[in-house]
Amino acid sequence: MFKLTVLSLCVSLFILHLNSYNGFFRRLLRIPPPKVLQIGFLHGSQIPDSFYKPFLDTLRDEFDIPLNITYLPYFPQQTLQNNTIIMGHSFGGFFGLLYCIMDQSRNINNVKGCILLNSHFNERYKMPYLGVKQNKLKIPVLTLLNRDDDKLPLAKALDDYELSIARKDTSKRYIVNSGNHTSSFTSEVEIELLCWQIKNFISFYGLDK
């Protein structure tokens, strides 16, 4: 038992030794640290963060690089890591847009892109709440909508799409899937499709570089 403990200690010290040398040589040779994709996630109104765990776990598996996912509050706004992609579901999408606007207006530029899940800009106030002008944001934005959404009627959400087409705004993408307001986080089939679409968007705009 004593020998096993000593052996375990030696192995641990050896690994720490290698890690320290790895960091030293990386700095010496100016090798950049391993890439990590930062995701700032905002939940829907009155929906716990734990509800999204199956979706976010699948999203992690979709990528070859590590994802550092941070749950963000609506307010007060938290400081964001560099190269963050904001992702918000439902009401969280609106507050996600506010994070993006604040980051851009202060010229911080930590936000690289935004993903709206069953959410929208509501630019022409088709729904009875505040909206955000699409052309105020210079970053790529993906809006993922569902046909049978009982909270956000598809026709009203697609009004933003019509505006983006009229403006020839290639930084705004829209995708319509099957499902309702929350099924994209409970159905395995929908989760896999959603994660693939998100990865495709991130890769297309080079947000993972």
JSON list of N, CA and C in Angstrom, two decimals, residues 178-206:
[
{"chain": "A", "resi": 178, "resn": "SER", "atom": "N", "xyz": [-38.37, 22.03, -37.86]},
{"chain": "A", "resi": 178, "resn": "SER", "atom": "CA", "xyz": [-39.59, 21.51, -37.27]},
{"chain": "A", "resi": 178, "resn": "SER", "atom": "C", "xyz": [-39.50, 21.64, -35.75]},
{"chain": "A", "resi": 179, "resn": "GLY", "atom": "N", "xyz": [-40.65, 21.60, -35.08]},
{"chain": "A", "resi": 179, "resn": "GLY", "atom": "CA", "xyz": [-40.63, 21.64, -33.62]},
{"chain": "A", "resi": 179, "resn": "GLY", "atom": "C", "xyz": [-41.36, 22.84, -33.05]},
{"chain": "A", "resi": 180, "resn": "ASN", "atom": "N", "xyz": [-41.43, 22.88, -31.72]},
{"chain": "A", "resi": 180, "resn": "ASN", "atom": "CA", "xyz": [-42.08, 23.99, -31.03]},
{"chain": "A", "resi": 180, "resn": "ASN", "atom": "C", "xyz": [-41.04, 24.85, -30.30]},
{"chain": "A", "resi": 181, "resn": "HIS", "atom": "N", "xyz": [-41.48, 25.59, -29.30]},
{"chain": "A", "resi": 181, "resn": "HIS", "atom": "CA", "xyz": [-40.61, 26.58, -28.66]},
{"chain": "A", "resi": 181, "resn": "HIS", "atom": "C", "xyz": [-39.44, 25.97, -27.88]},
{"chain": "A", "resi": 182, "resn": "THR", "atom": "N", "xyz": [-39.61, 24.74, -27.41]},
{"chain": "A", "resi": 182, "resn": "THR", "atom": "CA", "xyz": [-38.55, 24.13, -26.59]},
{"chain": "A", "resi": 182, "resn": "THR", "atom": "C", "xyz": [-38.11, 22.75, -27.06]},
{"chain": "A", "resi": 183, "resn": "SER", "atom": "N", "xyz": [-38.75, 22.20, -28.10]},
{"chain": "A", "resi": 183, "resn": "SER", "atom": "CA", "xyz": [-38.45, 20.82, -28.51]},
{"chain": "A", "resi": 183, "resn": "SER", "atom": "C", "xyz": [-37.03, 20.64, -29.02]},
{"chain": "A", "resi": 184, "resn": "SER", "atom": "N", "xyz": [-36.38, 21.71, -29.44]},
{"chain": "A", "resi": 184, "resn": "SER", "atom": "CA", "xyz": [-35.00, 21.61, -29.92]},
{"chain": "A", "resi": 184, "resn": "SER", "atom": "C", "xyz": [-34.02, 21.24, -28.80]},
{"chain": "A", "resi": 185, "resn": "PHE", "atom": "N", "xyz": [-34.51, 21.26, -27.56]},
{"chain": "A", "resi": 185, "resn": "PHE", "atom": "CA", "xyz": [-33.65, 20.93, -26.42]},
{"chain": "A", "resi": 185, "resn": "PHE", "atom": "C", "xyz": [-34.08, 19.64, -25.73]},
{"chain": "A", "resi": 186, "resn": "THR", "atom": "N", "xyz": [-35.14, 19.01, -26.26]},
{"chain": "A", "resi": 186, "resn": "THR", "atom": "CA", "xyz": [-35.63, 17.77, -25.65]},
{"chain": "A", "resi": 186, "resn": "THR", "atom": "C", "xyz": [-35.61, 16.58, -26.62]},
{"chain": "A", "resi": 187, "resn": "SER", "atom": "N", "xyz": [-35.77, 16.85, -27.90]},
{"chain": "A", "resi": 187, "resn": "SER", "atom": "CA", "xyz": [-35.75, 15.80, -28.91]},
{"chain": "A", "resi": 187, "resn": "SER", "atom": "C", "xyz": [-34.32, 15.54, -29.38]},
{"chain": "A", "resi": 188, "resn": "GLU", "atom": "N", "xyz": [-33.87, 14.31, -29.30]},
{"chain": "A", "resi": 188, "resn": "GLU", "atom": "CA", "xyz": [-32.50, 13.98, -29.71]},
{"chain": "A", "resi": 188, "resn": "GLU", "atom": "C", "xyz": [-32.26, 14.31, -31.18]},
{"chain": "A", "resi": 189, "resn": "VAL", "atom": "N", "xyz": [-33.25, 14.02, -32.01]},
{"chain": "A", "resi": 189, "resn": "VAL", "atom": "CA", "xyz": [-33.11, 14.30, -33.45]},
{"chain": "A", "resi": 189, "resn": "VAL", "atom": "C", "xyz": [-32.96, 15.80, -33.69]},
{"chain": "A", "resi": 190, "resn": "GLU", "atom": "N", "xyz": [-33.80, 16.60, -33.03]},
{"chain": "A", "resi": 190, "resn": "GLU", "atom": "CA", "xyz": [-33.73, 18.05, -33.20]},
{"chain": "A", "resi": 190, "resn": "GLU", "atom": "C", "xyz": [-32.44, 18.62, -32.62]},
{"chain": "A", "resi": 191, "resn": "ILE", "atom": "N", "xyz": [-31.99, 18.08, -31.49]},
{"chain": "A", "resi": 191, "resn": "ILE", "atom": "CA", "xyz": [-30.74, 18.54, -30.88]},
{"chain": "A", "resi": 191, "resn": "ILE", "atom": "C", "xyz": [-29.57, 18.33, -31.82]},
{"chain": "A", "resi": 192, "resn": "GLU", "atom": "N", "xyz": [-29.49, 17.14, -32.41]},
{"chain": "A", "resi": 192, "resn": "GLU", "atom": "CA", "xyz": [-28.39, 16.84, -33.32]},
{"chain": "A", "resi": 192, "resn": "GLU", "atom": "C", "xyz": [-28.40, 17.75, -34.54]},
{"chain": "A", "resi": 193, "resn": "LEU", "atom": "N", "xyz": [-29.59, 17.98, -35.10]},
{"chain": "A", "resi": 193, "resn": "LEU", "atom": "CA", "xyz": [-29.70, 18.87, -36.25]},
{"chain": "A", "resi": 193, "resn": "LEU", "atom": "C", "xyz": [-29.29, 20.28, -35.88]},
{"chain": "A", "resi": 194, "resn": "LEU", "atom": "N", "xyz": [-29.78, 20.76, -34.74]},
{"chain": "A", "resi": 194, "resn": "LEU", "atom": "CA", "xyz": [-29.47, 22.11, -34.27]},
{"chain": "A", "resi": 194, "resn": "LEU", "atom": "C", "xyz": [-27.97, 22.30, -34.09]},
{"chain": "A", "resi": 195, "resn": "CYS", "atom": "N", "xyz": [-27.33, 21.33, -33.48]},
{"chain": "A", "resi": 195, "resn": "CYS", "atom": "CA", "xyz": [-25.88, 21.42, -33.23]},
{"chain": "A", "resi": 195, "resn": "CYS", "atom": "C", "xyz": [-25.10, 21.43, -34.53]},
{"chain": "A", "resi": 196, "resn": "TRP", "atom": "N", "xyz": [-25.55, 20.63, -35.49]},
{"chain": "A", "resi": 196, "resn": "TRP", "atom": "CA", "xyz": [-24.88, 20.61, -36.79]},
{"chain": "A", "resi": 196, "resn": "TRP", "atom": "C", "xyz": [-25.02, 21.97, -37.48]},
{"chain": "A", "resi": 197, "resn": "GLN", "atom": "N", "xyz": [-26.19, 22.57, -37.41]},
{"chain": "A", "resi": 197, "resn": "GLN", "atom": "CA", "xyz": [-26.43, 23.87, -38.04]},
{"chain": "A", "resi": 197, "resn": "GLN", "atom": "C", "xyz": [-25.58, 24.96, -37.39]},
{"chain": "A", "resi": 198, "resn": "ILE", "atom": "N", "xyz": [-25.46, 24.88, -36.07]},
{"chain": "A", "resi": 198, "resn": "ILE", "atom": "CA", "xyz": [-24.64, 25.86, -35.35]},
{"chain": "A", "resi": 198, "resn": "ILE", "atom": "C", "xyz": [-23.17, 25.70, -35.72]},
{"chain": "A", "resi": 199, "resn": "LYS", "atom": "N", "xyz": [-22.70, 24.47, -35.78]},
{"chain": "A", "resi": 199, "resn": "LYS", "atom": "CA", "xyz": [-21.30, 24.25, -36.17]},
{"chain": "A", "resi": 199, "resn": "LYS", "atom": "C", "xyz": [-21.04, 24.75, -37.58]},
{"chain": "A", "resi": 200, "resn": "ASN", "atom": "N", "xyz": [-21.97, 24.50, -38.49]},
{"chain": "A", "resi": 200, "resn": "ASN", "atom": "CA", "xyz": [-21.83, 24.96, -39.87]},
{"chain": "A", "resi": 200, "resn": "ASN", "atom": "C", "xyz": [-21.74, 26.47, -39.94]},
{"chain": "A", "resi": 201, "resn": "PHE", "atom": "N", "xyz": [-22.56, 27.17, -39.17]},
{"chain": "A", "resi": 201, "resn": "PHE", "atom": "CA", "xyz": [-22.55, 28.63, -39.12]},
{"chain": "A", "resi": 201, "resn": "PHE", "atom": "C", "xyz": [-21.21, 29.14, -38.59]},
{"chain": "A", "resi": 202, "resn": "ILE", "atom": "N", "xyz": [-20.76, 28.56, -37.50]},
{"chain": "A", "resi": 202, "resn": "ILE", "atom": "CA", "xyz": [-19.50, 28.98, -36.88]},
{"chain": "A", "resi": 202, "resn": "ILE", "atom": "C", "xyz": [-18.33, 28.74, -37.83]},
{"chain": "A", "resi": 203, "resn": "SER", "atom": "N", "xyz": [-18.32, 27.61, -38.51]},
{"chain": "A", "resi": 203, "resn": "SER", "atom": "CA", "xyz": [-17.25, 27.30, -39.45]},
{"chain": "A", "resi": 203, "resn": "SER", "atom": "C", "xyz": [-17.28, 28.20, -40.67]},
{"chain": "A", "resi": 204, "resn": "PHE", "atom": "N", "xyz": [-18.50, 28.46, -41.19]},
{"chain": "A", "resi": 204, "resn": "PHE", "atom": "CA", "xyz": [-18.65, 29.27, -42.40]},
{"chain": "A", "resi": 204, "resn": "PHE", "atom": "C", "xyz": [-18.07, 30.67, -42.21]},
{"chain": "A", "resi": 205, "resn": "TYR", "atom": "N", "xyz": [-18.32, 31.26, -41.06]},
{"chain": "A", "resi": 205, "resn": "TYR", "atom": "CA", "xyz": [-17.82, 32.61, -40.78]},
{"chain": "A", "resi": 205, "resn": "TYR", "atom": "C", "xyz": [-16.46, 32.63, -40.08]},
{"chain": "A", "resi": 206, "resn": "GLY", "atom": "N", "xyz": [-15.88, 31.45, -39.92]},
{"chain": "A", "resi": 206, "resn": "GLY", "atom": "CA", "xyz": [-14.54, 31.38, -39.29]},
{"chain": "A", "resi": 206, "resn": "GLY", "atom": "C", "xyz": [-14.52, 31.82, -37.85]}
]
